PDB file of C-alpha atoms and ligand atoms in Angstrom:
ATOM      1  CA  UNK A   1      70.236 144.612 122.185  1.00 61.00           C
ATOM      2  CA  UNK A   2      68.105 141.179 123.943  1.00 65.00           C
ATOM      3  CA  UNK A   3      67.530 138.244 121.461  1.00 59.00           C
ATOM      4  CA  UNK A   4      63.580 139.127 121.099  1.00 64.00           C
ATOM      5  CA  UNK A   5      65.363 142.531 119.281  1.00 69.00           C
ATOM      6  CA  UNK A   6      67.831 140.527 117.524  1.00 62.00           C
ATOM      7  CA  UNK A   7      64.979 138.705 115.977  1.00 58.00           C
ATOM      8  CA  UNK A   8      62.914 141.361 114.859  1.00 64.00           C
ATOM      9  CA  UNK A   9      65.702 143.083 113.139  1.00 66.00           C
ATOM     10  CA  UNK A  10      66.545 139.907 111.153  1.00 63.00           C
ATOM     11  CA  UNK A  11      70.182 139.448 113.031  1.00 61.00           C
ATOM     12  CA  UNK A  12      71.024 135.478 112.712  1.00 55.00           C
ATOM     13  CA  UNK A  13      73.733 134.290 114.950  1.00 53.00           C
ATOM     14  CA  UNK A  14      76.394 132.190 113.457  1.00 53.00           C
ATOM     15  CA  UNK A  15      76.451 128.620 115.068  1.00 49.00           C
ATOM     16  CA  UNK A  16      79.853 128.131 114.723  1.00 49.00           C
ATOM     17  CA  UNK A  17      80.376 124.151 114.135  1.00 51.00           C
ATOM     18  CA  UNK A  18      83.308 122.148 114.520  1.00 52.00           C
ATOM     19  CA  UNK A  19      84.346 120.705 111.250  1.00 51.00           C
ATOM     20  CA  UNK A  20      84.956 116.641 111.941  1.00 58.00           C
ATOM     21  CA  UNK A  21      88.677 115.772 111.138  1.00 59.00           C
ATOM     22  CA  UNK A  22      88.614 113.055 108.224  1.00 68.00           C
ATOM     23  CA  UNK A  23      84.900 114.236 106.707  1.00 88.00           C
ATOM     24  CA  UNK A  24      86.129 117.329 105.125  1.00 91.00           C
ATOM     25  CA  UNK A  25      89.702 118.556 103.768  1.00 92.00           C
ATOM     26  CA  UNK A  26      91.265 121.589 103.372  1.00 93.00           C
ATOM     27  CA  UNK A  27      93.351 122.508  99.735  1.00 95.00           C
ATOM     28  CA  UNK A  28      96.612 124.114 100.653  1.00 94.00           C
ATOM     29  CA  UNK A  29      96.468 126.191  97.667  1.00 95.00           C
ATOM     30  CA  UNK A  30      93.352 127.459  97.851  1.00 96.00           C
ATOM     31  CA  UNK A  31      91.872 127.389 101.263  1.00 95.00           C
ATOM     32  CA  UNK A  32      88.575 125.599  99.851  1.00 95.00           C
ATOM     33  CA  UNK A  33      87.034 122.779 102.095  1.00 94.00           C
ATOM     34  CA  UNK A  34      86.283 119.309 100.146  1.00 94.00           C
ATOM     35  CA  UNK A  35      83.831 116.659 101.009  1.00 93.00           C
ATOM     36  CA  UNK A  36      86.136 113.680 102.013  1.00 91.00           C
ATOM     37  CA  UNK A  37      84.214 111.348  99.750  1.00 92.00           C
ATOM     38  CA  UNK A  38      84.131 113.568  96.723  1.00 93.00           C
ATOM     39  CA  UNK A  39      87.999 114.240  96.651  1.00 94.00           C
ATOM     40  CA  UNK A  40      88.371 110.795  96.887  1.00 93.00           C
ATOM     41  CA  UNK A  41      85.733 110.331  93.709  1.00 94.00           C
ATOM     42  CA  UNK A  42      88.534 113.010  92.211  1.00 95.00           C
ATOM     43  CA  UNK A  43      91.436 111.284  92.561  1.00 96.00           C
ATOM     44  CA  UNK A  44      92.747 113.575  95.536  1.00 97.00           C
ATOM     45  CA  UNK A  45      92.036 116.739  92.640  1.00 97.00           C
ATOM     46  CA  UNK A  46      90.610 119.794  94.242  1.00 97.00           C
ATOM     47  CA  UNK A  47      87.432 120.701  92.428  1.00 95.00           C
ATOM     48  CA  UNK A  48      88.056 124.276  92.936  1.00 96.00           C
ATOM     49  CA  UNK A  49      91.683 124.772  91.888  1.00 97.00           C
ATOM     50  CA  UNK A  50      92.289 121.577  90.345  1.00 96.00           C
ATOM     51  CA  UNK A  51      95.013 121.391  93.186  1.00 97.00           C
ATOM     52  CA  UNK A  52      96.406 117.607  93.551  1.00 97.00           C
ATOM     53  CA  UNK A  53      96.839 116.663  97.011  1.00 97.00           C
ATOM     54  CA  UNK A  54      99.575 114.529  98.239  1.00 95.00           C
ATOM     55  CA  UNK A  55      98.852 111.057  98.590  1.00 95.00           C
ATOM     56  CA  UNK A  56     100.519 108.196  99.468  1.00 95.00           C
ATOM     57  CA  UNK A  57     101.490 104.704  98.581  1.00 96.00           C
ATOM     58  CA  UNK A  58      98.599 103.378  99.944  1.00 96.00           C
ATOM     59  CA  UNK A  59      96.716 105.584  97.255  1.00 96.00           C
ATOM     60  CA  UNK A  60      98.481 105.452  94.532  1.00 98.00           C
ATOM     61  CA  UNK A  61      98.024 101.399  94.559  1.00 98.00           C
ATOM     62  CA  UNK A  62      94.212 101.858  94.689  1.00 97.00           C
ATOM     63  CA  UNK A  63      94.255 104.494  92.094  1.00 97.00           C
ATOM     64  CA  UNK A  64      96.506 103.211  89.244  1.00 98.00           C
ATOM     65  CA  UNK A  65      96.586  99.008  89.475  1.00 98.00           C
ATOM     66  CA  UNK A  66      93.672  96.344  88.764  1.00 98.00           C
ATOM     67  CA  UNK A  67      91.629  95.800  91.865  1.00 97.00           C
ATOM     68  CA  UNK A  68      93.286  92.881  94.015  1.00 97.00           C
ATOM     69  CA  UNK A  69      96.188  92.587  91.451  1.00 98.00           C
ATOM     70  CA  UNK A  70      99.181  94.177  93.148  1.00 98.00           C
ATOM     71  CA  UNK A  71     101.519  91.645  94.806  1.00 98.00           C
ATOM     72  CA  UNK A  72     103.954  93.408  97.186  1.00 98.00           C
ATOM     73  CA  UNK A  73     107.784  92.717  96.872  1.00 98.00           C
ATOM     74  CA  UNK A  74     110.380  92.150  98.712  1.00 97.00           C
ATOM     75  CA  UNK A  75     109.190  93.242 101.948  1.00 96.00           C
ATOM     76  CA  UNK A  76     111.981  92.349 103.976  1.00 96.00           C
ATOM     77  CA  UNK A  77     114.264  94.793 102.340  1.00 97.00           C
ATOM     78  CA  UNK A  78     114.301  97.416 105.084  1.00 95.00           C
ATOM     79  CA  UNK A  79     116.750 100.566 106.002  1.00 95.00           C
ATOM     80  CA  UNK A  80     119.731  99.999 107.423  1.00 93.00           C
ATOM     81  CA  UNK A  81     122.312 102.127 109.360  1.00 95.00           C
ATOM     82  CA  UNK A  82     125.582 101.194 107.853  1.00 93.00           C
ATOM     83  CA  UNK A  83     127.228 105.096 109.361  1.00 95.00           C
ATOM     84  CA  UNK A  84     125.373 104.549 112.859  1.00 96.00           C
ATOM     85  CA  UNK A  85     124.835 107.691 111.467  1.00 96.00           C
ATOM     86  CA  UNK A  86     123.810 111.140 113.642  1.00 95.00           C
ATOM     87  CA  UNK A  87     123.665 114.842 113.066  1.00 92.00           C
ATOM     88  CA  UNK A  88     121.269 116.659 116.033  1.00 93.00           C
ATOM     89  CA  UNK A  89     119.048 113.323 115.861  1.00 95.00           C
ATOM     90  CA  UNK A  90     120.287 109.472 115.443  1.00 97.00           C
ATOM     91  CA  UNK A  91     119.793 108.280 112.071  1.00 97.00           C
ATOM     92  CA  UNK A  92     117.781 104.938 113.100  1.00 97.00           C
ATOM     93  CA  UNK A  93     115.485 107.507 115.369  1.00 96.00           C
ATOM     94  CA  UNK A  94     114.511 109.098 112.264  1.00 96.00           C
ATOM     95  CA  UNK A  95     114.159 105.823 110.722  1.00 97.00           C
ATOM     96  CA  UNK A  96     111.592 104.747 113.460  1.00 96.00           C
ATOM     97  CA  UNK A  97     109.574 107.260 112.741  1.00 96.00           C
ATOM     98  CA  UNK A  98     109.262 107.370 109.674  1.00 96.00           C
ATOM     99  CA  UNK A  99     108.134 103.692 109.668  1.00 96.00           C
ATOM    100  CA  UNK A 100     105.578 105.066 111.736  1.00 95.00           C
ATOM    101  CA  UNK A 101     104.537 107.850 109.659  1.00 92.00           C
ATOM    102  CA  UNK A 102     104.142 106.038 106.301  1.00 93.00           C
ATOM    103  CA  UNK A 103     103.581 102.299 107.580  1.00 93.00           C
ATOM    104  CA  UNK A 104     106.358 101.669 105.313  1.00 95.00           C
ATOM    105  CA  UNK A 105     110.253 100.269 105.774  1.00 95.00           C
ATOM    106  CA  UNK A 106     111.558 101.867 103.366  1.00 96.00           C
ATOM    107  CA  UNK A 107     110.782 104.909 101.258  1.00 97.00           C
ATOM    108  CA  UNK A 108     109.187 102.724  98.294  1.00 98.00           C
ATOM    109  CA  UNK A 109     106.944 100.178  98.052  1.00 97.00           C
ATOM    110  CA  UNK A 110     107.500  97.322  95.354  1.00 98.00           C
ATOM    111  CA  UNK A 111     105.497  94.770  93.724  1.00 98.00           C
ATOM    112  CA  UNK A 112     103.838  93.554  90.380  1.00 98.00           C
ATOM    113  CA  UNK A 113     100.433  93.921  89.471  1.00 98.00           C
ATOM    114  CA  UNK A 114      97.855  94.458  86.198  1.00 98.00           C
ATOM    115  CA  UNK A 115      96.999  97.766  84.765  1.00 98.00           C
ATOM    116  CA  UNK A 116      94.048  97.723  82.449  1.00 97.00           C
ATOM    117  CA  UNK A 117      94.948  94.150  81.695  1.00 97.00           C
ATOM    118  CA  UNK A 118      98.602  95.113  81.522  1.00 97.00           C
ATOM    119  CA  UNK A 119     101.728  93.051  83.399  1.00 97.00           C
ATOM    120  CA  UNK A 120     103.624  95.595  85.197  1.00 98.00           C
ATOM    121  CA  UNK A 121     106.179  95.411  87.595  1.00 98.00           C
ATOM    122  CA  UNK A 122     105.189  98.916  89.920  1.00 98.00           C
ATOM    123  CA  UNK A 123     107.128 101.217  92.210  1.00 98.00           C
ATOM    124  CA  UNK A 124     106.044 104.135  94.228  1.00 98.00           C
ATOM    125  CA  UNK A 125     108.097 106.267  96.730  1.00 98.00           C
ATOM    126  CA  UNK A 126     106.500 107.969  99.395  1.00 97.00           C
ATOM    127  CA  UNK A 127     107.531 111.497 101.047  1.00 97.00           C
ATOM    128  CA  UNK A 128     106.733 110.641 104.441  1.00 96.00           C
ATOM    129  CA  UNK A 129     109.341 108.487 104.397  1.00 97.00           C
ATOM    130  CA  UNK A 130     112.180 110.569 104.967  1.00 96.00           C
ATOM    131  CA  UNK A 131     111.527 112.719 102.590  1.00 96.00           C
ATOM    132  CA  UNK A 132     111.609 109.877 100.043  1.00 96.00           C
ATOM    133  CA  UNK A 133     114.875 109.954 100.235  1.00 97.00           C
ATOM    134  CA  UNK A 134     116.946 107.780  98.428  1.00 97.00           C
ATOM    135  CA  UNK A 135     118.402 105.004 100.355  1.00 96.00           C
ATOM    136  CA  UNK A 136     120.556 101.627  99.780  1.00 97.00           C
ATOM    137  CA  UNK A 137     117.389  99.472 100.778  1.00 97.00           C
ATOM    138  CA  UNK A 138     115.482 101.870  98.551  1.00 98.00           C
ATOM    139  CA  UNK A 139     118.210 101.127  95.061  1.00 98.00           C
ATOM    140  CA  UNK A 140     118.084  97.228  96.082  1.00 98.00           C
ATOM    141  CA  UNK A 141     113.586  96.862  96.059  1.00 98.00           C
ATOM    142  CA  UNK A 142     113.997  99.113  92.721  1.00 98.00           C
ATOM    143  CA  UNK A 143     117.138  96.824  91.078  1.00 98.00           C
ATOM    144  CA  UNK A 144     115.262  94.043  92.096  1.00 98.00           C
ATOM    145  CA  UNK A 145     111.987  95.047  90.795  1.00 98.00           C
ATOM    146  CA  UNK A 146     113.744  95.567  87.179  1.00 98.00           C
ATOM    147  CA  UNK A 147     115.070  92.175  86.964  1.00 98.00           C
ATOM    148  CA  UNK A 148     111.474  90.874  88.068  1.00 98.00           C
ATOM    149  CA  UNK A 149     110.459  92.950  85.405  1.00 98.00           C
ATOM    150  CA  UNK A 150     112.964  92.038  83.001  1.00 97.00           C
ATOM    151  CA  UNK A 151     112.204  87.815  83.881  1.00 97.00           C
ATOM    152  CA  UNK A 152     108.553  88.543  83.427  1.00 96.00           C
ATOM    153  CA  UNK A 153     108.654  90.295  80.325  1.00 95.00           C
ATOM    154  CA  UNK A 154     106.244  92.854  82.046  1.00 97.00           C
ATOM    155  CA  UNK A 155     106.458  96.791  81.893  1.00 98.00           C
ATOM    156  CA  UNK A 156     107.868  98.991  84.637  1.00 98.00           C
ATOM    157  CA  UNK A 157     106.657 101.701  86.136  1.00 98.00           C
ATOM    158  CA  UNK A 158     107.866 103.978  88.442  1.00 98.00           C
ATOM    159  CA  UNK A 159     106.011 106.460  90.503  1.00 98.00           C
ATOM    160  CA  UNK A 160     108.816 109.017  91.540  1.00 98.00           C
ATOM    161  CA  UNK A 161     108.572 111.304  94.505  1.00 97.00           C
ATOM    162  CA  UNK A 162     111.288 112.438  96.404  1.00 97.00           C
ATOM    163  CA  UNK A 163     113.768 115.077  98.099  1.00 96.00           C
ATOM    164  CA  UNK A 164     116.896 113.141  96.401  1.00 96.00           C
ATOM    165  CA  UNK A 165     119.655 110.855  97.608  1.00 96.00           C
ATOM    166  CA  UNK A 166     119.932 110.038 101.840  1.00 96.00           C
ATOM    167  CA  UNK A 167     122.664 111.881 103.266  1.00 95.00           C
ATOM    168  CA  UNK A 168     122.501 109.697 105.841  1.00 96.00           C
ATOM    169  CA  UNK A 169     123.419 107.187 104.065  1.00 97.00           C
ATOM    170  CA  UNK A 170     126.172 108.960 102.323  1.00 96.00           C
ATOM    171  CA  UNK A 171     127.788 107.028  98.877  1.00 96.00           C
ATOM    172  CA  UNK A 172     125.826 104.233  99.781  1.00 96.00           C
ATOM    173  CA  UNK A 173     122.682 105.820  98.718  1.00 96.00           C
ATOM    174  CA  UNK A 174     124.524 107.864  95.802  1.00 97.00           C
ATOM    175  CA  UNK A 175     125.732 104.176  94.659  1.00 97.00           C
ATOM    176  CA  UNK A 176     122.249 103.759  93.759  1.00 97.00           C
ATOM    177  CA  UNK A 177     122.514 105.961  91.255  1.00 97.00           C
ATOM    178  CA  UNK A 178     124.626 104.775  88.970  1.00 97.00           C
ATOM    179  CA  UNK A 179     123.363 100.779  90.522  1.00 98.00           C
ATOM    180  CA  UNK A 180     119.452 101.241  89.347  1.00 98.00           C
ATOM    181  CA  UNK A 181     120.951 103.812  85.878  1.00 98.00           C
ATOM    182  CA  UNK A 182     123.085 100.215  85.000  1.00 98.00           C
ATOM    183  CA  UNK A 183     119.927  97.810  85.419  1.00 98.00           C
ATOM    184  CA  UNK A 184     117.867 100.498  83.567  1.00 98.00           C
ATOM    185  CA  UNK A 185     120.388 100.539  80.851  1.00 98.00           C
ATOM    186  CA  UNK A 186     119.947  95.438  80.735  1.00 97.00           C
ATOM    187  CA  UNK A 187     116.309  96.564  80.581  1.00 97.00           C
ATOM    188  CA  UNK A 188     116.380  98.782  78.138  1.00 97.00           C
ATOM    189  CA  UNK A 189     118.672  96.403  75.817  1.00 96.00           C
ATOM    190  CA  UNK A 190     116.086  93.840  76.640  1.00 96.00           C
ATOM    191  CA  UNK A 191     113.478  96.113  74.736  1.00 96.00           C
ATOM    192  CA  UNK A 192     111.975  96.684  78.090  1.00 97.00           C
ATOM    193  CA  UNK A 193     109.460  99.193  78.634  1.00 98.00           C
ATOM    194  CA  UNK A 194     109.968 101.988  81.018  1.00 98.00           C
ATOM    195  CA  UNK A 195     107.600 104.749  82.073  1.00 98.00           C
ATOM    196  CA  UNK A 196     107.839 106.981  85.340  1.00 98.00           C
ATOM    197  CA  UNK A 197     105.724 109.321  86.765  1.00 98.00           C
ATOM    198  CA  UNK A 198     106.602 112.191  88.428  1.00 98.00           C
ATOM    199  CA  UNK A 199     104.662 113.578  91.152  1.00 98.00           C
ATOM    200  CA  UNK A 200     105.442 116.612  93.901  1.00 97.00           C
ATOM    201  CA  UNK A 201     108.684 116.879  94.382  1.00 97.00           C
ATOM    202  CA  UNK A 202     110.916 115.023  92.221  1.00 98.00           C
ATOM    203  CA  UNK A 203     114.516 115.792  93.271  1.00 97.00           C
ATOM    204  CA  UNK A 204     118.110 115.473  93.613  1.00 97.00           C
ATOM    205  CA  UNK A 205     119.673 112.169  92.680  1.00 96.00           C
ATOM    206  CA  UNK A 206     116.090 110.511  92.028  1.00 97.00           C
ATOM    207  CA  UNK A 207     115.755 113.179  89.417  1.00 97.00           C
ATOM    208  CA  UNK A 208     119.517 112.850  88.387  1.00 97.00           C
ATOM    209  CA  UNK A 209     119.089 108.892  88.196  1.00 97.00           C
ATOM    210  CA  UNK A 210     115.961 107.025  87.155  1.00 98.00           C
ATOM    211  CA  UNK A 211     113.304 109.396  87.032  1.00 98.00           C
ATOM    212  CA  UNK A 212     114.716 110.686  83.948  1.00 97.00           C
ATOM    213  CA  UNK A 213     115.554 108.091  82.261  1.00 98.00           C
ATOM    214  CA  UNK A 214     112.351 106.845  81.488  1.00 98.00           C
ATOM    215  CA  UNK A 215     111.397 105.574  77.906  1.00 98.00           C
ATOM    216  CA  UNK A 216     108.398 107.952  78.198  1.00 98.00           C
ATOM    217  CA  UNK A 217     108.043 110.053  81.165  1.00 98.00           C
ATOM    218  CA  UNK A 218     104.836 111.445  82.848  1.00 98.00           C
ATOM    219  CA  UNK A 219     104.421 114.007  85.518  1.00 98.00           C
ATOM    220  CA  UNK A 220     101.583 115.210  87.464  1.00 98.00           C
ATOM    221  CA  UNK A 221      99.877 118.870  86.925  1.00 98.00           C
ATOM    222  CA  UNK A 222     101.639 121.157  89.409  1.00 97.00           C
ATOM    223  CA  UNK A 223     104.718 118.947  90.605  1.00 98.00           C
ATOM    224  CA  UNK A 224     108.258 120.458  91.056  1.00 97.00           C
ATOM    225  CA  UNK A 225     110.285 118.990  89.583  1.00 98.00           C
ATOM    226  CA  UNK A 226     114.601 119.658  89.372  1.00 97.00           C
ATOM    227  CA  UNK A 227     117.887 118.762  91.184  1.00 96.00           C
ATOM    228  CA  UNK A 228     118.459 121.089  93.415  1.00 95.00           C
ATOM    229  CA  UNK A 229     115.531 122.749  95.565  1.00 92.00           C
ATOM    230  CA  UNK A 230     113.923 126.189  94.712  1.00 91.00           C
ATOM    231  CA  UNK A 231     115.576 127.569  98.375  1.00 91.00           C
ATOM    232  CA  UNK A 232     119.007 126.383  97.339  1.00 92.00           C
ATOM    233  CA  UNK A 233     119.150 128.189  94.281  1.00 95.00           C
ATOM    234  CA  UNK A 234     118.382 131.471  95.263  1.00 94.00           C
ATOM    235  CA  UNK A 235     121.103 130.905  98.273  1.00 93.00           C
ATOM    236  CA  UNK A 236     123.564 130.295  95.625  1.00 92.00           C
ATOM    237  CA  UNK A 237     122.471 132.941  93.122  1.00 91.00           C
ATOM    238  CA  UNK A 238     121.423 135.346  95.614  1.00 93.00           C
ATOM    239  CA  UNK A 239     118.270 135.936  94.400  1.00 91.00           C
ATOM    240  CA  UNK A 240     115.283 136.687  95.737  1.00 90.00           C
ATOM    241  CA  UNK A 241     113.220 135.651  93.138  1.00 92.00           C
ATOM    242  CA  UNK A 242     112.541 132.679  90.799  1.00 94.00           C
ATOM    243  CA  UNK A 243     110.431 132.868  87.012  1.00 93.00           C
ATOM    244  CA  UNK A 244     106.992 131.888  87.606  1.00 93.00           C
ATOM    245  CA  UNK A 245     106.306 128.570  87.342  1.00 95.00           C
ATOM    246  CA  UNK A 246     110.263 127.612  87.733  1.00 96.00           C
ATOM    247  CA  UNK A 247     110.404 123.941  88.174  1.00 97.00           C
ATOM    248  CA  UNK A 248     106.957 123.599  87.983  1.00 97.00           C
ATOM    249  CA  UNK A 249     105.659 120.532  85.863  1.00 98.00           C
ATOM    250  CA  UNK A 250     104.134 122.362  82.908  1.00 98.00           C
ATOM    251  CA  UNK A 251     107.390 124.462  82.993  1.00 98.00           C
ATOM    252  CA  UNK A 252     109.575 121.741  82.825  1.00 97.00           C
ATOM    253  CA  UNK A 253     107.581 120.361  79.731  1.00 98.00           C
ATOM    254  CA  UNK A 254     107.885 123.314  77.958  1.00 97.00           C
ATOM    255  CA  UNK A 255     111.590 122.695  78.427  1.00 96.00           C
ATOM    256  CA  UNK A 256     111.428 118.937  76.899  1.00 96.00           C
ATOM    257  CA  UNK A 257     112.195 117.069  80.226  1.00 96.00           C
ATOM    258  CA  UNK A 258     109.086 115.480  80.470  1.00 98.00           C
ATOM    259  CA  UNK A 259     106.292 113.801  77.581  1.00 98.00           C
ATOM    260  CA  UNK A 260     103.420 114.763  79.135  1.00 98.00           C
ATOM    261  CA  UNK A 261     101.571 115.913  81.644  1.00 98.00           C
ATOM    262  CA  UNK A 262      98.774 113.867  83.132  1.00 98.00           C
ATOM    263  CA  UNK A 263      95.871 114.745  85.753  1.00 98.00           C
ATOM    264  CA  UNK A 264      95.703 112.111  88.334  1.00 98.00           C
ATOM    265  CA  UNK A 265      92.253 111.269  87.413  1.00 97.00           C
ATOM    266  CA  UNK A 266      93.475 110.177  83.517  1.00 98.00           C
ATOM    267  CA  UNK A 267      96.955 108.556  85.205  1.00 98.00           C
ATOM    268  CA  UNK A 268      95.573 104.935  84.774  1.00 98.00           C
ATOM    269  CA  UNK A 269      93.915 105.138  81.792  1.00 98.00           C
ATOM    270  CA  UNK A 270      97.207 106.472  80.018  1.00 98.00           C
ATOM    271  CA  UNK A 271      99.308 104.397  81.546  1.00 98.00           C
ATOM    272  CA  UNK A 272      96.883 100.855  80.365  1.00 98.00           C
ATOM    273  CA  UNK A 273      96.950 102.842  77.080  1.00 97.00           C
ATOM    274  CA  UNK A 274     101.055 103.296  76.861  1.00 98.00           C
ATOM    275  CA  UNK A 275     101.936  99.759  77.936  1.00 97.00           C
ATOM    276  CA  UNK A 276      99.124  98.260  75.772  1.00 96.00           C
ATOM    277  CA  UNK A 277     100.895  99.992  72.524  1.00 95.00           C
ATOM    278  CA  UNK A 278     104.309  99.727  73.393  1.00 94.00           C
ATOM    279  CA  UNK A 279     104.512  96.798  75.996  1.00 83.00           C
ATOM    280  CA  UNK A 280     106.309  93.568  75.084  1.00 62.00           C
ATOM    281  CA  UNK A 281     103.481  90.788  74.679  1.00 51.00           C
ATOM    282  CA  UNK A 282     103.973  87.236  73.836  1.00 46.00           C
ATOM    283  CA  UNK A 283     104.552  87.334  69.912  1.00 44.00           C
ATOM    284  CA  UNK A 284     107.046  90.028  70.228  1.00 49.00           C
ATOM    285  CA  UNK A 285     110.907  88.659  69.619  1.00 44.00           C
ATOM    286  CA  UNK A 286     112.659  87.008  72.286  1.00 47.00           C
ATOM    287  CA  UNK A 287     113.970  89.733  75.128  1.00 48.00           C
ATOM    288  CA  UNK A 288     117.797  89.825  74.997  1.00 44.00           C
ATOM    289  CA  UNK A 289     119.136  90.576  78.446  1.00 44.00           C
ATOM    290  CA  UNK A 290     122.313  92.235  77.946  1.00 43.00           C
TER     291      UNK A 290
HETATM  292 ZN1   ZN Q   1      92.124 123.903  95.754  1.00 54.17          ZN
END
């Protein structure tokens, strides 16, 4: 059929347009594409299926903190390789790659800021850095953040996003669980307010320590929250199918492990309200370091 006949019969040639990268984003859950600016306005939540896109530390800082208030702390604490570990790759190579991918020097960024005008010590994990795993430097940065929160009488907020403890650091990683838990106990005795925000995914040694020790535990919708991962459980139990919603935030809420599931666009106002209601103020009794 030539082009005149095609026009007569109403056949249209579909022009395949390339979508410029960075202008549209495709949702991994529903497959719909959304204009990047619209996605930014909706805090990176898919307008079609409400899937929460994975976002890094930069976006969380923009989203959660009062504009220009975030001051980063302890940027000189960086990943060490105490065991000179290697499996099929050197740990030092993984560290180099993680730094390039995330723009971070460890799996957590910490700092002080205000949220809705309330002083906060904020830590944000990022899975782009070796799956957000907890190494010795992660633990040290969190411990110092807790000390700062205690000294300044700030609320402490940790945004968790992690595959768990970092195997390449072995016991140096695992001991961070006890170290951070002890610091949090001291903070709790002193009357400090600690809120955890569990994002996708929160697993392993992070779940088994500071992620679950918050005075208030909030989760993002659809976040996977657990100790062992789903594939490990399937293998260990010898089963092919896990129950629907297994380890998903809404199910975890039903079982009482989190206090609230909060959509990302409401996260900042929720944190601000909780901190202004429950956080320390100058009129409070003097905090006692335990
Ligand atoms: Zn979607």
